[in-house]
Tab-separated table of C-alpha atoms in Angstrom:
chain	number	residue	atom	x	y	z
J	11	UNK	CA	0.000	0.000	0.000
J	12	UNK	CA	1.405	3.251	-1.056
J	13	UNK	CA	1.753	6.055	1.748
J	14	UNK	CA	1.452	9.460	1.441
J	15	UNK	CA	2.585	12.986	3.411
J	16	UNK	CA	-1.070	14.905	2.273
J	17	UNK	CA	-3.846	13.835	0.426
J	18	UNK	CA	-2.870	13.732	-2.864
J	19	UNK	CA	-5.403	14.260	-5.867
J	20	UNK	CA	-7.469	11.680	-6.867
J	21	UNK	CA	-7.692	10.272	-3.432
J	22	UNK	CA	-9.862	10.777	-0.469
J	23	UNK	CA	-10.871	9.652	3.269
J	24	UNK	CA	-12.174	7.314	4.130
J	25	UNK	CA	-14.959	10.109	5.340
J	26	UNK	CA	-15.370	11.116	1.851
J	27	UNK	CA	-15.855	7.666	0.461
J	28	UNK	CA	-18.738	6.949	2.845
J	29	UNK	CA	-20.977	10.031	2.105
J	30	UNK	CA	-19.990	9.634	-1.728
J	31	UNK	CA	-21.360	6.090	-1.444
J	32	UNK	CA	-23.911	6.504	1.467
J	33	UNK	CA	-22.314	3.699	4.067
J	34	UNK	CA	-20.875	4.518	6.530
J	35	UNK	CA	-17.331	4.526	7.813
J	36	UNK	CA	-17.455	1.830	10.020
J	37	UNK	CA	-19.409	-0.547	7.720
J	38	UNK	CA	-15.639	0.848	5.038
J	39	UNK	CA	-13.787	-0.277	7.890
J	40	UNK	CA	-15.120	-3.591	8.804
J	41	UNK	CA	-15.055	-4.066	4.608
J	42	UNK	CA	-11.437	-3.464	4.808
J	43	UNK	CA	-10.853	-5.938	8.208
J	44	UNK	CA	-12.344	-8.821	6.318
J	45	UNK	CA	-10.361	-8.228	3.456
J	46	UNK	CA	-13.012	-7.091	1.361
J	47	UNK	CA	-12.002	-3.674	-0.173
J	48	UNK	CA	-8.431	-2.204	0.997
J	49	UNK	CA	-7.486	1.128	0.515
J	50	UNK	CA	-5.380	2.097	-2.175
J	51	UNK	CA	-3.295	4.057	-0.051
J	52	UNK	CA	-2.299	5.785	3.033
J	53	UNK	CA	-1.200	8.893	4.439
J	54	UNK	CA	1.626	9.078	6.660
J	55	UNK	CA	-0.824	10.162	9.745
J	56	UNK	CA	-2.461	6.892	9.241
J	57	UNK	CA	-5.473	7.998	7.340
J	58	UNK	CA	-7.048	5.683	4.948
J	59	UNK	CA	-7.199	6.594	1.583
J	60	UNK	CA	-9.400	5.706	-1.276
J	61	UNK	CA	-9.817	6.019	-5.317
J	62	UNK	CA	-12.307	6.504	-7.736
J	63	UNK	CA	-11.604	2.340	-8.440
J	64	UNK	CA	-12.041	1.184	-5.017
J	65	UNK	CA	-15.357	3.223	-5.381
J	66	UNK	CA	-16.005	0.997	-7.809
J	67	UNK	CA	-15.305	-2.239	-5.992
J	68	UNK	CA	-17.662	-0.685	-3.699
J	69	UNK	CA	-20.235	-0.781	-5.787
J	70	UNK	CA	-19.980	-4.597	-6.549
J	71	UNK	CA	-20.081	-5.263	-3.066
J	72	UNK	CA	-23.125	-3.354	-1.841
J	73	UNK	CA	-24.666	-4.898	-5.212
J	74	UNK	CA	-24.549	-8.470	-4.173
J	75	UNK	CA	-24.903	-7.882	-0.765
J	76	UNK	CA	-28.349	-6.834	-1.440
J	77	UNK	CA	-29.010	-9.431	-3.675
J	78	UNK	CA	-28.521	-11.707	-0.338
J	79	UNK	CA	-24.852	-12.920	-1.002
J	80	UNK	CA	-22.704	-13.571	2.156
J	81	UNK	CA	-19.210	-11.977	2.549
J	82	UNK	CA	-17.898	-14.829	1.931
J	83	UNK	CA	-19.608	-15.083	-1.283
J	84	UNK	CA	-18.675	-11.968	-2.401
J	85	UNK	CA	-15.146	-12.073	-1.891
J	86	UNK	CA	-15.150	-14.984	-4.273
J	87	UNK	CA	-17.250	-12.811	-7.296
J	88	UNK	CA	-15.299	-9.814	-6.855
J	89	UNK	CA	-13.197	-9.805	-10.114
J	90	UNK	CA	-10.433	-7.553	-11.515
J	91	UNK	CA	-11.176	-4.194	-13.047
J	92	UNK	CA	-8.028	-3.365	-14.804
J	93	UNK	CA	-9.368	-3.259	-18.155
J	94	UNK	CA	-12.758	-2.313	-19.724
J	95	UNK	CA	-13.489	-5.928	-20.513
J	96	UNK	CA	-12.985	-6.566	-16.615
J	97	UNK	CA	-15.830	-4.089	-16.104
J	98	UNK	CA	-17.982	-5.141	-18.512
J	99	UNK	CA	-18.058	-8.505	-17.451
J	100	UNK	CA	-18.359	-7.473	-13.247
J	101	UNK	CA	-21.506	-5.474	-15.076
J	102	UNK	CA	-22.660	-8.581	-17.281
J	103	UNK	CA	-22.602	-10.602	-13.884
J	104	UNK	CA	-24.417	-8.085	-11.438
J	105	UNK	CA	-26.778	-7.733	-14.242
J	106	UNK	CA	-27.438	-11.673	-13.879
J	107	UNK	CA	-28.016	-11.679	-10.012
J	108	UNK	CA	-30.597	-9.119	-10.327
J	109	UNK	CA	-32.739	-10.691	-13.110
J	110	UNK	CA	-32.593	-13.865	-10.674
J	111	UNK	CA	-33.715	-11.786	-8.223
J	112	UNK	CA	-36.411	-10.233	-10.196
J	113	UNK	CA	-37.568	-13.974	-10.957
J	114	UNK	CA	-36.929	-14.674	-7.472
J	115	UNK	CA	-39.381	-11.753	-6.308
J	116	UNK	CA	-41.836	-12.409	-9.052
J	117	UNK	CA	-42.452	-15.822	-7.794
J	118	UNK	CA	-42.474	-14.574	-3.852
J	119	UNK	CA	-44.997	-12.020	-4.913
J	120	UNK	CA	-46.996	-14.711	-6.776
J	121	UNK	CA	-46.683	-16.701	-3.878
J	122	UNK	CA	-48.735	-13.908	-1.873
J	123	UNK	CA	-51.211	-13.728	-4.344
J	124	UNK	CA	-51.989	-17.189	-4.155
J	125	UNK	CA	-52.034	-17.347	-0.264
J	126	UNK	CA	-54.378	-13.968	0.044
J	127	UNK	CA	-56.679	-15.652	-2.348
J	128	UNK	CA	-56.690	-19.243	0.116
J	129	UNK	CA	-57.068	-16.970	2.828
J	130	UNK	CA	-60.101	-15.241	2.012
J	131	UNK	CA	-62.004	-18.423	0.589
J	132	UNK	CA	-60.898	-19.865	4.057
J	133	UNK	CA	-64.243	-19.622	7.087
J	134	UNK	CA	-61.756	-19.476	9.734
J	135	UNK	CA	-58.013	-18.115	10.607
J	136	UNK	CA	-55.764	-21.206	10.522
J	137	UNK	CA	-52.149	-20.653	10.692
J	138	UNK	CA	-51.274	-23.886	10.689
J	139	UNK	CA	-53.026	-24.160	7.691
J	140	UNK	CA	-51.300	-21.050	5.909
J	141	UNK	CA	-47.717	-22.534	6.843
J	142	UNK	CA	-48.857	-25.445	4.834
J	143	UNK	CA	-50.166	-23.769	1.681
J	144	UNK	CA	-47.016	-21.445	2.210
J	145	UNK	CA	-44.325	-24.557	2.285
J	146	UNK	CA	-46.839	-25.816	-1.690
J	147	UNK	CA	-46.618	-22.552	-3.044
J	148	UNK	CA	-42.614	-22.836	-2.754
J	149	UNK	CA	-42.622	-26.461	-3.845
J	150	UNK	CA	-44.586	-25.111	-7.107
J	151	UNK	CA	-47.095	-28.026	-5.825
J	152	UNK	CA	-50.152	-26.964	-7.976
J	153	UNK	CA	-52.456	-29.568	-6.015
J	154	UNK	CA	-51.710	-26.875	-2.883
J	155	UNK	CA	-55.901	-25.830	-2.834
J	156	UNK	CA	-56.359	-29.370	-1.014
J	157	UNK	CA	-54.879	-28.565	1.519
J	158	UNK	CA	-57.402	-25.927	2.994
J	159	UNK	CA	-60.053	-28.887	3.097
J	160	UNK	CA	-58.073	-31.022	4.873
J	161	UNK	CA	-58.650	-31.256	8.468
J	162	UNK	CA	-55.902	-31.603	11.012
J	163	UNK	CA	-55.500	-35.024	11.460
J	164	UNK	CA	-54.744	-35.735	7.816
J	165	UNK	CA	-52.275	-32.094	7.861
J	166	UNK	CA	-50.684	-33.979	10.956
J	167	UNK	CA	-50.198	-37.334	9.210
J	168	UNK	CA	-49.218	-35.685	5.876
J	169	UNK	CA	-46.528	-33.333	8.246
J	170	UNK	CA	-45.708	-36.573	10.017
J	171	UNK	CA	-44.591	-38.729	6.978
J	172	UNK	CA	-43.211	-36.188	4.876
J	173	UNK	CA	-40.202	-33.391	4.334
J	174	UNK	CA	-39.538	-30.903	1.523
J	175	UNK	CA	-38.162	-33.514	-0.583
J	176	UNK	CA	-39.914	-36.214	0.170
J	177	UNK	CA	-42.924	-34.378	-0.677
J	178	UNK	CA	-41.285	-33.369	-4.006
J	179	UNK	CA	-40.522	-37.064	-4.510
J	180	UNK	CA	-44.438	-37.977	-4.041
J	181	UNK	CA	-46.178	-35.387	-5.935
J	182	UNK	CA	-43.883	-36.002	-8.613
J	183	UNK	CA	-44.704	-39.634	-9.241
J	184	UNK	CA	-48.316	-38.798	-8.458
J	185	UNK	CA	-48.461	-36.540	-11.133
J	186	UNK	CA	-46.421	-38.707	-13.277
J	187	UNK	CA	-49.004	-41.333	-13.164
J	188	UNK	CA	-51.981	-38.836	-13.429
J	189	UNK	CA	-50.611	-38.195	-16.655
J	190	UNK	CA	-50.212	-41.309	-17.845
J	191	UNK	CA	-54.131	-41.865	-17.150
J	192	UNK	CA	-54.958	-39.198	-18.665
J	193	UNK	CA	-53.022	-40.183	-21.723
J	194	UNK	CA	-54.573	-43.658	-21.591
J	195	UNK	CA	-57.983	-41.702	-21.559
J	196	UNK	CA	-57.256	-40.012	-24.495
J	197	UNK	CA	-56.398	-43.069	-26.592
J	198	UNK	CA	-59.357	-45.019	-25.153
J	199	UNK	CA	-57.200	-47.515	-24.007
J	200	UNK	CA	-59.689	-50.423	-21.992
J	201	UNK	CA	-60.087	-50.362	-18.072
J	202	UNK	CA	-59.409	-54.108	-18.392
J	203	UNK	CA	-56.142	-53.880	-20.840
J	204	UNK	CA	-53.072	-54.835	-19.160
J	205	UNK	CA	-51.607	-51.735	-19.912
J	206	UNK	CA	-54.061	-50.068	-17.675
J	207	UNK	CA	-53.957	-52.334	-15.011
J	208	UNK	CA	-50.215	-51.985	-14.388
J	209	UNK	CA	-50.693	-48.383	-14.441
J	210	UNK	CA	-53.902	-48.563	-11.557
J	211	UNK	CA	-51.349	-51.140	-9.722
J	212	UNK	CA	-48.895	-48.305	-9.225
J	213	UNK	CA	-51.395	-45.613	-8.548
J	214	UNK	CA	-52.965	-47.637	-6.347
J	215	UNK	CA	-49.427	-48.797	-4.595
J	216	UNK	CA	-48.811	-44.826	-4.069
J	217	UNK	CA	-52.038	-44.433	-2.055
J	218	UNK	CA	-51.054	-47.108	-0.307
J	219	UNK	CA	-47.854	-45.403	0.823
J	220	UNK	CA	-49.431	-42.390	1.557
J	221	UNK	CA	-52.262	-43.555	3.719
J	222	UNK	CA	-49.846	-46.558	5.356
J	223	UNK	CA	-52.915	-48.727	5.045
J	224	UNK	CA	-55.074	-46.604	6.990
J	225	UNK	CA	-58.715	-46.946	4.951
J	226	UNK	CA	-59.586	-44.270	7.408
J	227	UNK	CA	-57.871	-41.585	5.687
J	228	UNK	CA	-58.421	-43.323	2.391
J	229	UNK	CA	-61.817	-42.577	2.946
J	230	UNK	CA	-61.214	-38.760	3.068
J	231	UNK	CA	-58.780	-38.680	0.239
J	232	UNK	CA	-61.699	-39.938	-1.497
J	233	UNK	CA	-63.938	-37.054	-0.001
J	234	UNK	CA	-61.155	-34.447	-0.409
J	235	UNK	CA	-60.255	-35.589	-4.321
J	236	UNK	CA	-64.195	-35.790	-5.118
J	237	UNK	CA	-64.590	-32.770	-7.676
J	238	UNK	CA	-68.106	-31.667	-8.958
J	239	UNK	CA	-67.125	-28.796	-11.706
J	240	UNK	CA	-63.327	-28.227	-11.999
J	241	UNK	CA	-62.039	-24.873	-11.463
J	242	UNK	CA	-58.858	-24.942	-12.406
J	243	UNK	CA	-56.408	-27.221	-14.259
J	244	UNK	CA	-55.669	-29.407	-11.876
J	245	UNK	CA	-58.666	-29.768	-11.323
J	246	UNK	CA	-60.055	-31.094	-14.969
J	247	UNK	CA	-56.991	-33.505	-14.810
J	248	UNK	CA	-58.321	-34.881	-11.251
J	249	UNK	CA	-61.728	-35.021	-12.719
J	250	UNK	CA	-60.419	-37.011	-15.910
J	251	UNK	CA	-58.174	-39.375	-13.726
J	252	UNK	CA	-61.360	-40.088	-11.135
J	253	UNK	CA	-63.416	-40.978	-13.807
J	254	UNK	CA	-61.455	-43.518	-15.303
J	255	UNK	CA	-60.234	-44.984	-12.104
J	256	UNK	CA	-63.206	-45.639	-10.772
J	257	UNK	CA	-64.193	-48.897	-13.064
J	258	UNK	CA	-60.381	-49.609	-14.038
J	259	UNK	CA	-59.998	-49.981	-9.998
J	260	UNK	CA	-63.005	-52.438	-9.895
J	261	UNK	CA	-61.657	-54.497	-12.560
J	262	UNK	CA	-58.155	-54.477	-10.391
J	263	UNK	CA	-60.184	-55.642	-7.133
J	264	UNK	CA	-62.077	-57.998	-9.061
J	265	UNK	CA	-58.926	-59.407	-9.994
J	266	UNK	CA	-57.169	-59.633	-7.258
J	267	UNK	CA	-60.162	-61.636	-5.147
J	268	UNK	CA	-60.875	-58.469	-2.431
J	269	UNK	CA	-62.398	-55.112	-1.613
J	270	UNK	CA	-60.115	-52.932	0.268
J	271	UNK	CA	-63.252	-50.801	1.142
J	272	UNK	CA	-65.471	-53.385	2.606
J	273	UNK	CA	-66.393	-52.784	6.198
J	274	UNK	CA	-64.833	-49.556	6.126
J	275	UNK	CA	-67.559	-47.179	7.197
């Protein structure tokens, strides 16, 4: 680090950085102890001095920081500015963070949407509820809307059996097969084909994991999944997928000798 006797041009304090940049001289200082951003020089009395480059550097640094990058992270994007191309690509990257940002915020604030909208078709104020429509809306789960009819012993078991990724895991294969129904509607393929029937085995092997056997709460999945006039797309799928379950299910019953539901009340 060069040191000066005065303050020579093109340099200032470490006073004048901070109200040129509008943080403040401790927040420069701490910057400085963590290795962040150095001054460029010194003056012989000790006093910090900065340039019109470490300005810069600045810049980047109060840029990702409010982007929600650790220090840690940005000591590893700041890059060299010692040519225009260096600047232009510290730009280019900035420039990325915040449309991922803007994403990210576009999503939170459709997110918020989506929960006022719950909320107000909601009767009562259930936070426990809201968590769990909160937790779908961040998994992208579009099947979220269930959730506000469930009651709290099925939110408990659902809580109880699964995580984030589990979750992710489940919906994903339910949907999977959901389509593949609704494909097999579509080409009128026969309840009784084999092709079906392999198909209802799985679906019928994933409510099986997610109810652990319990014909209770098979009972009000049934209830809960029952849909009159879809509203939505989900919806229309559900309908489609309920409708040709219901005989290719009784062929797969038939079949196998048993009724799952009998004596279940």
């Amino acid at each position: 680090m060069a040191k000066y006797r005065a303050i020579p041009q093109g340099f200032m304090t470490v006073g004048e950085a901070a109200r040129k940049t509008g943080v403040t001289v401790r927040t420069l200082q701490y910057y400085d102890k963590e290795g962040l951003l150095s001054p460029s020089a010194e003056s012989e009395g000790g006093r910090r001095l900065y340039t019109d480059k470490d300005l810069v550097i600045l810049h980047q640094i109060i840029s990702l920081k409010s982007l929600g990058f650790s220090l840690d992270d940005i000591k590893q994007r700041l890059v060299s500015l010692e040519t225009p191309a260096d600047v232009a690509n510290a730009l280019t990257e900035q420039a990325d963070d915040i449309r991922r940002k803007i994403e990210q915020l576009k999503a939170s604030l459709s997110a918020i949407e989506q929960l006022k909208a719950e909320v107000l078709q909601m009767q009562t104020v259930n936070f426990k509820t809201y968590a769990d429509i909160i937790v779908n809306l961040q998994m992208k789960n579009d099947s979220y809307y269930l959730i506000k009819r469930f009651d709290d012993d099925t939110l408990d078991h659902i809580r109880s059996q699964f995580d984030k990724e589990s979750g992710l895991d489940f919906m994903e294969r339910f949907n999977r097969l959901s389509d593949e129904i609704v494909q097999l509607q579509k080409e009128n393929v026969s309840p009784e084909s084999e092709k079906c029937q392999q198909v209802v085995k799985e679906y019928w092997s994933l409510i099986m994991e997610f109810t652990k056997g319990d014909m209770r709460l098979l009972t009000k999945l049934i209830e809960y999944g029952n849909i009159d006039t879809a509203t939505n797309a989900w919806e229309e799928r559900q309908k489609i997928v309920n409708d040709y379950l219901e005989p290719a299910l009784q062929i797969y019953f038939s079949r196998l000798g048993e009724n799952p539901f009998e004596g279940v009340e």
